[in-house]
Amino acid sequence: MRRCLPLFLLLLAGVTGLTGANGVPPGRAALVAALLAEPDAQPAALRALVGVEDEAILPVLTAWKQGEVFLYTGADGVRIPFRLDTAPDDQGRFAALAVADGRRLLDAEGRPLSLEATALKPIDTDGAIRRAMRDVTELAALVAPDVATRVAAADRLGQGLKPEHRPLLEKRLQVESSPAVRRALHVALALFDLASGEPARQLAAAAVLEEKDSLAGATQLKTLIDQAASQPNTVDSAVVARAKSAVYSIETHYQVVNFVGTLFRGLSLGSVLLIMALGLAITFGLMGVINMSHGELMVVGAYATYLVQDLFILWFGKSGTAFSWYFVAALPAAFLGAAAMGLILERCVIRFLYRRPLESLLATWGVSLILQQLFRLTFGAANVQILSPDFLMGSVTIRDVTLAYNRIFVIGFAIAVVVALVLLLTRTSLGLTIRAVTQNRTMAACMGVRTDRVNMLTFAFGSGLAGLAGACLTQLGNVGPGLGQTHIVDNFMVVVSGGVGNLFGTVLAALGIGAFDQVLQPWLGAVMGKVVVLIAIILFLQWKPGGLFPSRSRNLD
Amino acid sequence: MQRTVLLSRGQWMVFGGITVTLGVVLPLLNVLLVPGHPLQVSDFTLNLYGKYLTLAVLALGVDLLWGYTGLLSLGQALFFSLGGYAMGMHLMLMIGKRGQYKSDLPDFMVFLGYPGLPAHWQPFYSFWFALAATLLVPAGVALLFGFFAFRSRIKGVYFSILTQALTYAAALLFFRNDFTFGGNNGLTDFKTVLGHELNDPGTRRTLYVLSVALLGGVFLLGRALTRSRFGQIQRAIRDSENRVLFSGYATAHYKLFIFALCAMITGLGGALYVCQVGIINPSEMMPDKSLEAIVWVAVGGRGTLVGPIVGALSVNALKSWATRAYPDLWLIVMGGLFILVVLFLPGGVVSVPGRVSAWWRRRQARRTAAGVAVAEKPVPAPGEKSAESASTP
């Protein structure tokens, strides 16, 4: 009798589905049937949903599990399962929405029904029902609209290895169009084959797993190899050999993937370093001023971003699309904030110290101490929290390499800054005067260039770049008063090893040091990696004391 | 060549007077008078002064490099800490079974699960080995680094930046637990030195007197060095290295020598510092510590031997007071002080009397010879001289 029940219910579902000439899809009808069934029959009724493609199944089942599906018995004795609307009306009541078609239920008089959530008794679940639900949800996920959900479902089914799932996977493979899901389905099917114990199918499965570079496949292949080692005659020797080569190939692939991923992270870190170092290179190379407070100017940019974020939260709230745009507003704010600070610094301190690098180093260190303490007094010693805007969250995966959007953005932004800087230096009159002052200050002054003003603007511009770097850094890490100090040594290294005043050298050195640092870190740990980088730079300067591209000059000093 | 005297008669008297006051009178005031007496110097104060004096040794090391040779090393805190660590290792081993874990191994090694004492710790059971290490380890590092740096003619700011990187890298290394030097916490909880309890006022007094002696000795050594032929070349290198080079002097050798010598001096200072402070950890070798030492020299007056001592003592006294009275504002005060000194008082505090008297003489000359006043040219402070030469390309 029990065995017949599902059939009966399926029939019932079919009937209701057919009677639903008003457009109730088959999945929902079956769902309603399952909800209305006797508790004993509910698991079987639920299993009838397996393989039915309907987007509505998943949310309803989730709601059921959480006790958010209720039963309404109309005047004519018809029972209708329903859910409550998400938001209450002004009397604190919720509109009742039918599970079958999502329409509002009507009471006896034909008025829309509103109910109080506390007065309702949800449809119960028990262990058997929840197990059945899990089966259904797993399979329902296979037809979910979201690609990532489908991939995850295929992965899960491949791990689960339940024989009854195999036909469903095959069926899905025939209609599936997304390459990522197809790949996951292939892998899942190959895992089924691998577990089948037939040498021919296992060989084919190993080939598929190798081709698809499946990490889960590698694990399964390894257990197979282990099994062959412990119980020799259970696995075919050809299969073992094939499995070994497949594992090797897959592992090599992931080594490459990890390496590229690390390189990418290094590149993004190098990009921040680059934006910051460009500012330093300008002030150091073009003006002969060592600015130890450059790191703090960067922190000014980071805190400016923080302030803009807080303003946006104040105006627009934390959720909502408007908030995401705070970062776009924060970039100019960070630039201007740091540039203004740089301007003050230049007028009050730096301008007395042109061409006296040692003194400028000392005085700006004093400035950096003062700024750090001011940050601590204003924003507190703890790190401040900066949320990423929506469009910088998430990532894209290309050939198993995960590229986070925020890192892609930083790299792109650095490229934009470099291009803008090159254009500024070569295509504008300010750039022309900057280069003139760099080459020969006295001569430029004789030709009528107001060197004092050029210095001022250049310094402010360099500081603004530091501010931009700070804004970018908020997307990659924490922001605290000591942030500048952790980056300043790296920055000087970039400027020195790139060749002072050479922007191209700075670019190469920043990216090189950033990538080198990240590549070494997995092997040596964060600290040793840094130490090795520093030692490498010291040795590199033995070989090229002027950096990558030393500035040519007939001056001895 | 003219015969140079170390100190003139009057200077000897002043030097002797100050040394005796610091090294004899203060300890006597500590021993003989009962606590609470207005003239009594408490144990705490004496210990604090001892700490300042070792910091003054560090400042002298900075000044011999920066003020006299034009090498602004941001790595002096590293040499100071290396000396400190060498002595700290010995003191650590002398704790014996009196540590928290009652083990022969130092506490942190027990805590981190070391199987036994690492081989490079073994010789530090000997005090004399540790003492030698306080001199030789900093000197070795300085020689190695200096050899590479001076060979490829790294100078000026580049030298500063590289020494900063060196000390930063070393600090990162020492922060690591598996570097066998106690990681973050460093070395601490010392009990005895050469069998004497470190908590005992008598031991502390002795350490204080030793600090006075070390500072006095380093001062005289610096005096002898800077007044010798070597000192002349030192200053010549500071003012125009290329001229010295073209005159046939291997400037790199001179620089290497003074760099290593200063590392040794600084290392000794660090050793005495650790004995008196009772702790050494990697934050002592961060670049800011070097910069702080440079502040003392700049404030006191670089290119003089008295300046760094005055600077180290006064700035540290100010720091001790201000960190307690205005903990939030101290860094701002120090930063501001530094900016002001660099901008307006390149000769430091010790140049103030000279400046005032020069100003007074100018004023007098103007008054007496009104009309045809040929204003006497002020004697430029040593700091100014180097600043001017640095600014000429």
PDB file of C-alpha atoms in Angstrom, chain A residues 273 485-497 512-514 516-517 520 524 526-542, chain B residues 78 145 148 154 160-173 285-287:
ATOM      1  CA  LEU A 273      52.629  50.223  -3.886  1.00  0.00           C
ATOM      2  CA  GLN A 485      54.503  53.010   8.731  1.00  0.00           C
ATOM      3  CA  THR A 486      54.008  49.479   7.464  1.00  0.00           C
ATOM      4  CA  HIS A 487      54.284  50.626   3.884  1.00  0.00           C
ATOM      5  CA  ILE A 488      56.880  53.352   3.965  1.00  0.00           C
ATOM      6  CA  VAL A 489      59.931  51.072   4.016  1.00  0.00           C
ATOM      7  CA  ASP A 490      58.602  49.109   1.043  1.00  0.00           C
ATOM      8  CA  ASN A 491      58.005  52.343  -0.760  1.00  0.00           C
ATOM      9  CA  PHE A 492      61.472  53.662  -0.318  1.00  0.00           C
ATOM     10  CA  MET A 493      62.743  50.334  -1.559  1.00  0.00           C
ATOM     11  CA  VAL A 494      60.641  50.729  -4.675  1.00  0.00           C
ATOM     12  CA  VAL A 495      61.907  54.214  -5.352  1.00  0.00           C
ATOM     13  CA  VAL A 496      65.536  53.321  -4.715  1.00  0.00           C
ATOM     14  CA  SER A 497      65.538  50.104  -6.720  1.00  0.00           C
ATOM     15  CA  GLY A 512      58.330  43.376  -9.257  1.00  0.00           C
ATOM     16  CA  ILE A 513      58.617  43.847  -5.507  1.00  0.00           C
ATOM     17  CA  GLY A 514      54.882  43.345  -4.971  1.00  0.00           C
ATOM     18  CA  PHE A 516      58.141  38.822  -5.574  1.00  0.00           C
ATOM     19  CA  ASP A 517      56.830  39.424  -2.067  1.00  0.00           C
ATOM     20  CA  LEU A 520      57.830  34.162  -1.679  1.00  0.00           C
ATOM     21  CA  LEU A 524      58.761  31.389   3.559  1.00  0.00           C
ATOM     22  CA  ALA A 526      55.004  36.647   5.532  1.00  0.00           C
ATOM     23  CA  VAL A 527      57.962  37.805   7.600  1.00  0.00           C
ATOM     24  CA  MET A 528      60.745  35.787   6.046  1.00  0.00           C
ATOM     25  CA  GLY A 529      59.417  36.683   2.629  1.00  0.00           C
ATOM     26  CA  LYS A 530      59.772  40.364   3.465  1.00  0.00           C
ATOM     27  CA  VAL A 531      63.230  39.870   4.906  1.00  0.00           C
ATOM     28  CA  VAL A 532      64.362  38.022   1.792  1.00  0.00           C
ATOM     29  CA  VAL A 533      62.953  40.792  -0.396  1.00  0.00           C
ATOM     30  CA  LEU A 534      64.821  43.434   1.597  1.00  0.00           C
ATOM     31  CA  ILE A 535      68.073  41.488   1.416  1.00  0.00           C
ATOM     32  CA  ALA A 536      67.552  40.896  -2.288  1.00  0.00           C
ATOM     33  CA  ILE A 537      67.144  44.628  -2.820  1.00  0.00           C
ATOM     34  CA  ILE A 538      70.294  45.416  -0.875  1.00  0.00           C
ATOM     35  CA  LEU A 539      72.189  42.922  -3.023  1.00  0.00           C
ATOM     36  CA  PHE A 540      70.539  44.209  -6.174  1.00  0.00           C
ATOM     37  CA  LEU A 541      71.811  47.687  -5.374  1.00  0.00           C
ATOM     38  CA  GLN A 542      75.323  46.219  -5.273  1.00  0.00           C
TER      39      GLN A 542
ATOM     40  CA  LEU B  78      69.884  47.644  15.404  1.00  0.00           C
ATOM     41  CA  PHE B 145      76.698  45.719   5.477  1.00  0.00           C
ATOM     42  CA  PHE B 148      78.675  46.200   0.456  1.00  0.00           C
ATOM     43  CA  ILE B 154      75.897  54.144  -1.662  1.00  0.00           C
ATOM     44  CA  SER B 160      69.857  56.115   5.220  1.00  0.00           C
ATOM     45  CA  ILE B 161      67.129  54.271   3.395  1.00  0.00           C
ATOM     46  CA  LEU B 162      69.143  51.073   3.161  1.00  0.00           C
ATOM     47  CA  THR B 163      70.129  51.105   6.821  1.00  0.00           C
ATOM     48  CA  GLN B 164      66.491  51.693   7.616  1.00  0.00           C
ATOM     49  CA  ALA B 165      65.591  48.641   5.555  1.00  0.00           C
ATOM     50  CA  LEU B 166      68.318  46.646   7.277  1.00  0.00           C
ATOM     51  CA  THR B 167      67.090  47.383  10.758  1.00  0.00           C
ATOM     52  CA  TYR B 168      63.485  46.855   9.696  1.00  0.00           C
ATOM     53  CA  ALA B 169      64.329  43.456   8.214  1.00  0.00           C
ATOM     54  CA  ALA B 170      66.239  42.499  11.354  1.00  0.00           C
ATOM     55  CA  ALA B 171      63.333  43.563  13.558  1.00  0.00           C
ATOM     56  CA  LEU B 172      60.975  41.416  11.488  1.00  0.00           C
ATOM     57  CA  LEU B 173      63.325  38.475  11.920  1.00  0.00           C
ATOM     58  CA  MET B 285      65.332  47.819  16.737  1.00  0.00           C
ATOM     59  CA  MET B 286      62.527  49.305  14.703  1.00  0.00           C
ATOM     60  CA  PRO B 287      63.601  52.217  12.500  1.00  0.00           C
TER      61      PRO B 287
END
